[in-house]
CSV table of C-alpha atoms in Angstrom, one decimal:
chain,number,residue,atom,x,y,z
D,1,MET,CA,-7.1,17.8,1.3
D,2,THR,CA,-7.0,15.1,-1.3
D,3,LEU,CA,-6.5,11.3,-1.0
D,4,LEU,CA,-3.9,10.3,-3.6
D,5,ALA,CA,-2.6,6.9,-4.7
D,6,LEU,CA,0.5,7.3,-7.0
D,7,GLY,CA,2.4,4.3,-8.3
D,8,ILE,CA,4.2,2.1,-10.8
D,9,ASN,CA,3.5,-1.6,-11.3
D,10,HIS,CA,4.0,-4.6,-13.5
D,11,ARG,CA,1.4,-3.3,-16.0
D,12,THR,CA,2.9,0.1,-16.5
D,13,ALA,CA,6.7,-0.5,-16.3
D,14,THR,CA,9.3,-3.2,-17.1
D,15,VAL,CA,11.2,-5.0,-14.4
D,16,GLU,CA,14.2,-2.7,-15.3
D,17,VAL,CA,12.2,0.4,-14.3
D,18,ARG,CA,10.5,-1.2,-11.3
D,19,GLU,CA,13.8,-2.2,-9.7
D,20,GLN,CA,15.0,1.5,-10.1
D,21,VAL,CA,12.0,2.8,-8.1
D,22,ALA,CA,11.9,0.0,-5.5
D,23,PHE,CA,12.6,0.8,-1.8
D,24,SER,CA,14.7,-1.6,0.1
D,25,PRO,CA,13.8,-2.4,3.7
D,26,THR,CA,16.8,-0.3,4.9
D,27,GLN,CA,15.5,2.7,2.9
D,28,LEU,CA,11.9,2.5,4.0
D,29,ALA,CA,12.1,4.5,7.3
D,30,SER,CA,14.2,7.4,5.8
D,31,ALA,CA,11.9,7.5,2.7
D,32,LEU,CA,8.8,7.8,4.8
D,33,ALA,CA,10.4,10.5,6.9
D,34,GLU,CA,11.3,12.5,3.8
D,35,LEU,CA,7.9,11.9,2.1
D,36,ARG,CA,6.0,13.0,5.3
D,37,ALA,CA,8.2,16.1,5.5
D,38,LEU,CA,7.1,17.4,2.1
D,39,PRO,CA,5.1,20.7,2.6
D,40,GLU,CA,2.1,19.4,0.7
D,41,VAL,CA,2.0,15.9,2.2
D,42,HIS,CA,0.0,15.5,5.4
D,43,GLU,CA,-0.2,11.7,5.7
D,44,ALA,CA,1.8,9.0,3.9
D,45,ALA,CA,2.2,5.3,3.5
D,46,LEU,CA,4.6,3.5,1.1
D,47,LEU,CA,4.2,0.0,-0.4
D,48,SER,CA,7.1,-1.5,-2.3
D,49,THR,CA,7.2,-5.1,-3.7
D,50,CYS,CA,8.7,-6.8,-6.6
D,51,ASN,CA,5.8,-5.9,-8.8
D,52,ARG,CA,4.8,-2.4,-7.5
D,53,THR,CA,5.9,0.7,-5.8
D,54,GLU,CA,2.9,2.8,-4.5
D,55,LEU,CA,2.6,5.9,-2.4
D,56,TYR,CA,-0.7,6.6,-0.6
D,57,CYS,CA,-0.9,10.2,0.6
D,58,VAL,CA,-3.2,12.9,1.9
D,59,THR,CA,-2.0,16.0,0.1
D,60,GLY,CA,-2.6,19.6,-0.8
D,61,ALA,CA,-3.3,21.1,-4.2
D,62,THR,CA,0.2,20.6,-5.7
D,63,GLY,CA,0.9,17.3,-3.8
D,64,GLU,CA,1.1,15.0,-6.8
D,65,ARG,CA,3.9,16.9,-8.6
D,66,GLU,CA,5.8,17.4,-5.3
D,67,ILE,CA,5.7,13.6,-4.7
D,68,LEU,CA,6.9,12.8,-8.2
D,69,ASP,CA,9.7,15.3,-7.8
D,70,TRP,CA,10.7,13.7,-4.5
D,71,LEU,CA,10.5,10.2,-5.9
D,72,GLY,CA,12.8,11.2,-8.8
D,73,ARG,CA,15.3,12.8,-6.4
D,74,PHE,CA,15.3,9.8,-4.1
D,75,HIS,CA,16.1,7.3,-6.8
D,76,GLY,CA,18.1,9.6,-9.1
D,77,LEU,CA,15.6,9.4,-11.9
D,78,LYS,CA,14.1,12.0,-14.3
D,79,VAL,CA,10.5,13.0,-13.4
D,80,GLU,CA,9.6,12.9,-17.1
D,81,ASP,CA,10.6,9.2,-17.1
D,82,LEU,CA,8.5,8.5,-14.0
D,83,MET,CA,5.5,10.3,-15.5
D,84,ARG,CA,5.5,8.0,-18.5
D,85,CYS,CA,4.9,4.9,-16.5
D,86,ALA,CA,3.2,6.2,-13.3
D,87,TYR,CA,-0.5,6.1,-12.6
D,88,HIS,CA,-2.5,8.1,-10.1
D,89,TYR,CA,-5.9,7.8,-8.4
D,90,ARG,CA,-7.7,10.3,-6.3
D,91,GLU,CA,-10.4,10.1,-3.6
D,92,ASN,CA,-12.9,7.3,-4.2
D,93,GLU,CA,-10.7,5.8,-7.0
D,94,ALA,CA,-7.7,5.8,-4.7
D,95,ALA,CA,-9.7,3.9,-2.0
D,96,ARG,CA,-11.0,1.4,-4.6
D,97,HIS,CA,-7.5,0.9,-6.0
D,98,LEU,CA,-6.0,0.1,-2.5
D,99,MET,CA,-8.8,-2.4,-1.8
D,100,ARG,CA,-8.2,-4.1,-5.2
D,101,VAL,CA,-4.5,-4.3,-4.4
D,102,ALA,CA,-5.2,-5.8,-0.9
D,103,VAL,CA,-7.3,-8.6,-2.2
D,104,GLY,CA,-5.0,-9.4,-5.1
D,105,LEU,CA,-7.2,-8.2,-8.0
D,106,ASP,CA,-4.4,-5.9,-9.2
D,107,SER,CA,-1.6,-8.5,-8.8
D,108,MET,CA,0.2,-10.3,-11.6
D,109,VAL,CA,-1.2,-13.5,-10.0
D,110,LEU,CA,-4.9,-12.9,-9.5
D,111,GLY,CA,-5.9,-13.3,-5.9
D,112,GLU,CA,-2.4,-14.0,-4.6
D,113,PRO,CA,-2.4,-13.8,-0.8
D,114,GLN,CA,1.1,-12.4,-0.2
D,115,ILE,CA,0.2,-8.8,-1.1
D,116,LEU,CA,-2.1,-8.4,1.9
D,117,GLY,CA,0.7,-9.3,4.3
D,118,GLN,CA,3.0,-6.8,2.5
D,119,LEU,CA,0.3,-4.2,2.7
D,120,LYS,CA,0.0,-4.8,6.4
D,121,ASP,CA,3.7,-4.4,6.8
D,122,ALA,CA,3.5,-1.1,4.9
D,123,TYR,CA,0.7,0.1,7.2
D,124,GLN,CA,2.8,-0.8,10.3
D,125,ALA,CA,5.8,1.0,8.9
D,126,ALA,CA,3.8,4.1,8.2
D,127,ARG,CA,2.4,4.0,11.7
D,128,GLN,CA,5.9,3.8,13.2
D,129,ALA,CA,7.0,6.7,11.0
D,130,ARG,CA,3.9,8.7,12.2
D,131,GLY,CA,2.8,9.0,8.6
D,132,LEU,CA,-0.8,8.0,9.4
D,133,GLY,CA,-3.6,10.4,10.4
D,134,GLY,CA,-7.3,9.9,10.6
D,135,GLU,CA,-7.8,9.7,6.8
D,136,LEU,CA,-5.3,6.9,6.0
D,137,GLU,CA,-6.0,5.1,9.2
D,138,CYS,CA,-9.7,4.8,8.4
D,139,LEU,CA,-8.9,3.8,4.8
D,140,PHE,CA,-6.5,1.0,5.8
D,141,GLN,CA,-8.9,-0.3,8.4
D,142,ASN,CA,-11.7,-0.4,5.9
D,143,THR,CA,-9.4,-2.1,3.4
D,144,PHE,CA,-8.3,-4.8,5.8
D,145,ALA,CA,-12.0,-5.5,6.6
D,146,VAL,CA,-12.9,-5.8,2.9
D,147,ALA,CA,-9.9,-8.1,2.3
D,148,LYS,CA,-11.0,-10.4,5.1
D,149,GLN,CA,-14.5,-10.5,3.7
D,150,VAL,CA,-13.3,-11.3,0.2
D,151,ARG,CA,-11.1,-14.1,1.5
D,152,THR,CA,-14.0,-15.5,3.6
D,153,GLU,CA,-16.9,-15.2,1.1
D,154,THR,CA,-15.3,-15.9,-2.3
D,155,GLY,CA,-13.1,-18.6,-3.7
D,156,ILE,CA,-10.3,-16.2,-4.6
D,157,GLY,CA,-8.1,-17.5,-1.8
D,158,ARG,CA,-8.6,-21.2,-2.3
D,159,ASN,CA,-5.6,-23.1,-3.5
D,160,PRO,CA,-3.6,-19.9,-3.4
D,161,VAL,CA,-1.4,-19.4,-6.4
D,162,SER,CA,1.5,-16.9,-6.1
D,163,VAL,CA,4.5,-15.9,-8.1
D,164,ALA,CA,6.3,-18.6,-6.1
D,165,TYR,CA,3.8,-21.2,-7.2
D,166,ALA,CA,4.0,-19.9,-10.8
D,167,ALA,CA,7.8,-20.3,-10.7
D,168,VAL,CA,7.5,-23.9,-9.5
D,169,SER,CA,4.8,-24.7,-12.0
D,170,LEU,CA,7.1,-23.4,-14.8
D,171,ALA,CA,9.9,-25.6,-13.5
D,172,SER,CA,7.6,-28.6,-13.6
D,173,ARG,CA,7.2,-28.2,-17.4
D,174,ILE,CA,11.0,-28.6,-17.7
D,175,PHE,CA,11.7,-31.3,-15.1
D,176,GLY,CA,9.2,-34.2,-15.4
D,177,ASP,CA,10.5,-35.9,-12.2
D,178,PHE,CA,11.3,-33.5,-9.4
D,179,SER,CA,12.5,-36.3,-7.2
D,180,ARG,CA,15.8,-36.3,-9.1
D,181,SER,CA,16.3,-32.6,-9.1
D,182,ARG,CA,18.3,-30.5,-6.6
D,183,ALA,CA,17.1,-27.0,-5.9
D,184,LEU,CA,19.0,-24.0,-4.6
D,185,LEU,CA,16.9,-21.2,-3.2
D,186,ILE,CA,18.5,-17.9,-2.5
D,187,GLY,CA,16.9,-15.7,0.2
D,188,ALA,CA,14.8,-16.5,3.2
D,189,GLY,CA,11.8,-14.3,2.9
D,190,GLU,CA,8.1,-15.2,2.6
D,191,THR,CA,8.4,-15.8,-1.2
D,192,ILE,CA,11.3,-18.3,-0.8
D,193,GLU,CA,9.5,-20.0,2.0
D,194,LEU,CA,6.5,-20.5,-0.3
D,195,VAL,CA,8.8,-21.7,-3.1
D,196,ALA,CA,10.4,-24.2,-0.8
D,197,ARG,CA,7.1,-25.5,0.3
D,198,HIS,CA,5.8,-25.8,-3.2
D,199,LEU,CA,8.9,-27.6,-4.4
D,200,HIS,CA,8.8,-30.0,-1.5
D,201,GLU,CA,5.1,-30.8,-2.2
D,202,ALA,CA,6.0,-31.3,-5.9
D,203,GLY,CA,8.6,-34.0,-4.9
D,204,VAL,CA,11.9,-32.1,-4.6
D,205,ARG,CA,13.9,-33.8,-1.7
D,206,GLN,CA,17.3,-32.2,-2.3
D,207,LEU,CA,16.9,-28.6,-1.3
D,208,THR,CA,19.4,-26.0,-0.2
D,209,VAL,CA,18.5,-22.5,1.1
D,210,ALA,CA,21.2,-19.8,1.0
D,211,ASN,CA,20.9,-16.6,3.0
D,212,ARG,CA,22.9,-13.9,4.5
D,213,THR,CA,22.3,-15.4,7.9
D,214,ARG,CA,22.4,-19.2,8.2
D,215,GLU,CA,20.0,-19.3,11.1
D,216,ARG,CA,17.2,-17.8,9.0
D,217,ALA,CA,17.9,-20.2,6.2
D,218,GLU,CA,17.6,-23.2,8.6
D,219,VAL,CA,14.1,-22.0,9.6
D,220,ILE,CA,13.0,-22.7,6.0
D,221,SER,CA,15.2,-25.7,5.1
D,222,GLY,CA,15.0,-27.6,8.4
D,223,PRO,CA,11.4,-28.6,8.4
D,224,LEU,CA,11.7,-29.8,4.8
D,225,GLY,CA,14.9,-31.9,5.4
D,226,GLY,CA,17.0,-29.4,3.4
D,227,GLU,CA,20.4,-27.8,3.9
D,228,ALA,CA,21.1,-24.2,5.0
D,229,ILE,CA,24.2,-22.3,3.8
D,230,THR,CA,25.4,-18.7,3.8
D,231,LEU,CA,25.7,-16.6,0.6
D,232,ASP,CA,29.5,-17.2,0.3
D,233,ALA,CA,28.8,-20.9,-0.2
D,234,ILE,CA,26.6,-20.4,-3.3
D,235,PRO,CA,29.4,-21.1,-5.9
D,236,GLU,CA,29.8,-24.6,-4.6
D,237,ALA,CA,26.1,-25.2,-4.2
D,238,LEU,CA,25.5,-23.9,-7.7
D,239,VAL,CA,27.5,-26.8,-9.2
D,240,GLU,CA,24.9,-29.3,-7.9
D,241,ALA,CA,21.8,-27.2,-8.5
D,242,ASP,CA,19.3,-28.1,-11.3
D,243,ILE,CA,16.8,-25.4,-10.1
D,244,VAL,CA,17.8,-22.0,-8.9
D,245,ILE,CA,15.2,-19.6,-7.6
D,246,SER,CA,16.2,-16.3,-6.0
D,247,SER,CA,14.3,-13.6,-4.1
D,248,THR,CA,16.3,-11.3,-1.8
D,249,ALA,CA,16.3,-7.6,-1.0
D,250,ALA,CA,20.0,-7.2,-2.1
D,251,PRO,CA,20.7,-4.0,-4.0
D,252,LEU,CA,23.1,-5.7,-6.3
D,253,PRO,CA,23.1,-9.0,-8.2
D,254,ILE,CA,24.1,-12.1,-6.3
D,255,LEU,CA,24.7,-14.4,-9.2
D,256,GLY,CA,27.0,-13.0,-11.9
D,257,LYS,CA,27.7,-14.5,-15.4
D,258,GLY,CA,31.2,-15.5,-14.4
D,259,MET,CA,30.1,-17.5,-11.3
D,260,VAL,CA,27.5,-19.3,-13.3
D,261,GLU,CA,29.9,-20.1,-16.2
D,262,ARG,CA,32.4,-21.7,-13.8
D,263,ALA,CA,29.6,-23.8,-12.2
D,264,LEU,CA,28.4,-24.9,-15.7
D,265,ARG,CA,31.8,-26.2,-16.6
D,266,LYS,CA,32.0,-28.3,-13.4
D,267,ARG,CA,28.4,-29.6,-14.2
D,268,ARG,CA,29.6,-30.7,-17.6
D,269,HIS,CA,27.1,-28.3,-19.0
D,270,ARG,CA,24.0,-30.0,-17.6
D,271,PRO,CA,21.2,-27.4,-18.0
D,272,VAL,CA,20.0,-25.2,-15.1
D,273,PHE,CA,16.6,-23.7,-14.7
D,274,MET,CA,16.7,-20.2,-13.0
D,275,VAL,CA,14.0,-17.8,-11.9
D,276,ASP,CA,14.8,-14.4,-10.6
D,277,ILE,CA,11.8,-13.1,-8.6
D,278,ALA,CA,13.7,-10.3,-6.9
D,279,VAL,CA,13.4,-6.5,-7.7
D,280,PRO,CA,16.2,-5.3,-8.0
D,281,ARG,CA,17.3,-8.5,-9.8
D,282,ASP,CA,19.5,-11.0,-8.0
D,283,ILE,CA,20.8,-12.6,-11.2
D,284,GLU,CA,22.6,-10.6,-13.9
D,285,PRO,CA,20.6,-10.6,-17.1
D,286,GLU,CA,23.7,-11.7,-19.0
D,287,VAL,CA,23.4,-15.1,-17.3
D,288,GLY,CA,20.5,-15.8,-19.6
D,289,GLU,CA,22.8,-15.6,-22.6
D,290,LEU,CA,24.6,-18.8,-21.5
D,291,ALA,CA,23.7,-21.9,-23.6
D,292,ASP,CA,22.8,-24.2,-20.7
D,293,VAL,CA,20.8,-21.8,-18.6
D,294,PHE,CA,17.0,-21.2,-18.8
D,295,LEU,CA,16.6,-17.8,-17.0
D,296,TYR,CA,13.2,-16.3,-16.3
D,297,THR,CA,12.2,-13.2,-14.4
D,298,VAL,CA,8.8,-12.4,-12.8
D,299,ASP,CA,7.7,-10.9,-16.1
D,300,ASP,CA,8.2,-14.3,-17.8
D,301,LEU,CA,5.8,-16.0,-15.6
D,302,GLN,CA,2.8,-14.4,-17.4
D,303,GLU,CA,1.6,-17.5,-19.1
D,304,VAL,CA,1.3,-19.5,-15.9
D,305,ILE,CA,-0.3,-16.5,-14.3
D,306,GLU,CA,-2.9,-16.0,-17.0
D,307,GLU,CA,-4.0,-19.6,-16.7
D,308,ASN,CA,-4.6,-18.9,-13.0
D,309,ARG,CA,-6.4,-15.7,-13.8
D,310,ARG,CA,-9.0,-17.5,-15.9
D,311,HIS,CA,-9.8,-20.0,-13.1
D,312,ARG,CA,-10.3,-17.2,-10.6
D,313,GLN,CA,-12.3,-14.7,-12.7
D,314,VAL,CA,-15.7,-15.7,-11.2
D,315,ALA,CA,-14.3,-15.2,-7.7
D,316,ALA,CA,-12.8,-11.9,-8.8
D,317,ASP,CA,-16.2,-10.6,-10.0
D,318,GLN,CA,-17.6,-11.4,-6.6
D,319,ALA,CA,-14.7,-9.6,-5.0
D,320,GLU,CA,-15.3,-6.5,-7.1
D,321,SER,CA,-18.8,-6.3,-5.8
D,322,LEU,CA,-17.6,-6.6,-2.2
D,323,ILE,CA,-15.1,-3.9,-2.9
D,324,GLU,CA,-17.8,-1.5,-4.2
D,325,HIS,CA,-19.6,-2.1,-0.9
D,326,GLY,CA,-16.4,-1.5,1.0
D,327,VAL,CA,-15.8,1.8,-0.8
D,328,GLY,CA,-19.3,2.9,0.1
D,329,ASN,CA,-18.7,2.1,3.8
D,330,TRP,CA,-15.5,4.1,3.7
D,331,GLN,CA,-17.2,7.0,2.1
D,332,HIS,CA,-19.9,6.9,4.8
D,333,GLU,CA,-17.4,6.8,7.6
D,334,ARG,CA,-15.4,9.6,6.0
D,335,ARG,CA,-18.5,11.8,5.8
D,336,ILE,CA,-19.3,11.1,9.5
D,337,ARG,CA,-15.7,11.9,10.4
D,338,SER,CA,-15.8,15.1,8.5
D,339,GLY,CA,-19.0,16.1,10.2
D,340,GLY,CA,-17.5,15.3,13.6
D,341,GLU,CA,-14.5,17.5,12.9
D,342,LEU,CA,-16.9,20.4,11.9
D,343,ILE,CA,-18.9,19.8,15.0
D,344,ARG,CA,-15.8,19.9,17.2
D,345,ASP,CA,-14.7,23.1,15.5
D,346,VAL,CA,-18.1,24.8,16.0
D,347,ARG,CA,-18.3,23.8,19.6
D,348,ALA,CA,-14.8,24.9,20.2
D,349,ARG,CA,-15.7,28.4,18.8
D,350,GLY,CA,-18.9,28.5,20.9
D,351,GLN,CA,-16.8,27.5,24.0
D,352,ALA,CA,-14.3,30.3,23.3
D,353,VAL,CA,-17.1,32.9,23.0
D,354,ARG,CA,-18.8,31.6,26.2
D,355,GLU,CA,-15.6,31.8,28.2
D,356,LEU,CA,-14.8,35.4,27.0
D,357,SER,CA,-18.3,36.6,27.8
D,358,GLU,CA,-18.2,34.8,31.2
D,359,GLN,CA,-14.9,36.4,32.1
D,360,GLN,CA,-16.2,39.9,31.2
D,361,ALA,CA,-19.4,39.3,33.2
D,362,LEU,CA,-17.5,38.1,36.3
D,363,ALA,CA,-15.2,41.1,36.0
D,364,ARG,CA,-18.3,43.5,36.0
D,365,LEU,CA,-19.7,41.7,39.0
D,366,ALA,CA,-16.4,42.0,40.8
D,367,ARG,CA,-16.5,45.8,40.2
D,368,GLY,CA,-19.9,45.9,41.9
D,369,GLU,CA,-22.1,46.4,38.9
D,370,ASP,CA,-25.8,45.5,39.1
D,371,PRO,CA,-26.1,41.7,38.7
D,372,GLU,CA,-29.4,42.0,36.7
D,373,GLU,CA,-27.8,44.4,34.3
D,374,VAL,CA,-24.7,42.2,34.0
D,375,ILE,CA,-26.9,39.2,33.1
D,376,ARG,CA,-28.8,41.2,30.4
D,377,ARG,CA,-25.5,42.4,28.9
D,378,LEU,CA,-24.1,38.8,29.0
D,379,ALA,CA,-27.1,37.5,27.1
D,380,HIS,CA,-26.9,40.3,24.6
D,381,GLN,CA,-23.2,39.7,24.0
D,382,LEU,CA,-23.6,36.0,23.6
D,383,THR,CA,-26.4,36.4,21.1
D,384,ASN,CA,-24.5,38.9,19.0
D,385,ARG,CA,-21.2,37.0,19.1
D,386,LEU,CA,-22.7,33.6,18.2
D,387,LEU,CA,-24.9,34.9,15.5
D,388,HIS,CA,-22.7,37.5,13.8
D,389,ARG,CA,-20.9,35.1,11.4
D,390,PRO,CA,-24.0,33.1,10.4
D,391,THR,CA,-25.9,36.4,9.8
D,392,VAL,CA,-23.1,37.8,7.6
D,393,ALA,CA,-22.9,34.5,5.7
D,394,MET,CA,-26.7,34.3,5.1
D,395,ARG,CA,-26.8,37.9,3.8
D,396,GLU,CA,-24.0,37.0,1.4
D,397,ALA,CA,-25.8,33.8,0.3
D,398,ALA,CA,-29.0,35.8,-0.3
D,399,SER,CA,-27.2,38.4,-2.4
D,400,GLN,CA,-25.7,35.5,-4.5
D,401,GLU,CA,-29.0,33.6,-4.6
D,402,HIS,CA,-27.4,30.5,-3.0
D,403,ARG,CA,-30.6,28.7,-2.1
D,404,ASP,CA,-28.8,25.6,-0.9
D,405,LEU,CA,-26.9,27.6,1.8
D,406,LEU,CA,-30.1,29.4,2.9
D,407,ASP,CA,-32.0,26.1,3.1
D,408,ALA,CA,-29.2,24.6,5.2
D,409,ALA,CA,-29.3,27.6,7.5
D,410,THR,CA,-33.1,27.2,7.9
D,411,THR,CA,-32.6,23.6,8.8
D,412,LEU,CA,-29.7,24.2,11.2
D,413,LEU,CA,-31.0,27.4,12.9
D,414,LEU,CA,-34.8,27.4,12.7
D,415,ASP,CA,-36.0,23.8,12.5
D,416,GLU,CA,-37.4,23.3,16.0
D,417,SER,CA,-38.0,19.6,15.4
D,418,ASN,CA,-34.2,19.2,15.8
D,419,ASP,CA,-34.2,21.1,19.1
D,420,HIS,CA,-34.0,18.5,21.9
D,421,SER,CA,-33.0,21.0,24.6
D,422,ARG,CA,-36.6,21.7,25.7
């Protein structure tokens, strides 16, 4: 079995490609079920965010190609197109990659904290779908422990900067005085909640949150003195909005070019700053062609993000060191677990041999055979049955000059210093 991490992220694919391979929350359960049902996939977890789609699996020999074929079928994409922008890691590199993802070292915004929560959600979803076995369970637990240590012992989590913060920071370069600006936020997830908080802290006092359910929007807008509306009220709210930031899980765009054009006419063409953080996108790309709209996607936030990256590089180097230690701990636990499985298998075989010999001995006693002769025969059978396979293996190792196997046999079978039964 092989531990495999297969994915596409903001470094290997454009937002157009990423939105095609993203899994919506409603697709997640069925996707995990299909993935886990593949013949070569024995364990599976799926992480899908605006910047990455990654599959963590325990697979057989041909598992990678099988997963790629499935990913293409699920999203209606050509495997060749996926292969051009997909990356894969195996074994130790897969574990290292997951830990780097968890602490934000592989994020667009270095050290951003949201990814850890998203990864924990992916872990819970995989557990509910019965996609986790001993291998991935151990990996995720070690990963969460490393993430906690990095957050505690390094400065990477101080003054956390996220895509949400980067969006607000970019808006501040356009609007010198936020107190005069009205913001419309579309969605009610964690990212929008962060955007709302950052905007409020920056001085925005006129804030509207639009969501499919008004109740969820009120949870975000209420504490900040804002207004909550449903999605069908967006056209009216758009007329008053100077800042529009959207992040939903909707499969189709929420803001079209026609809707924005009508709002601009009513605004007398006052400019609007828009950021589309969603994947798939919430705002039609054609909106960016309008003269009075400044439209940005997550990929356009790179300048702000790079500035953040420079400030956090020292903490990132410390985190890399902790990750290496975490990978070592995972390897150690994996070896112990592997040894435990072998021990259980060996003892199970010994138990089966004992039970068979015992049944045969009891049957002979029931037939009235001499007890002393039955005991001698039992001892002889147990010796032959338990040592037959090791003896054949040692002869084969000797004929092939496999000294490592012969040395191991000597240690396991003849080293009396390890015999604690006396």
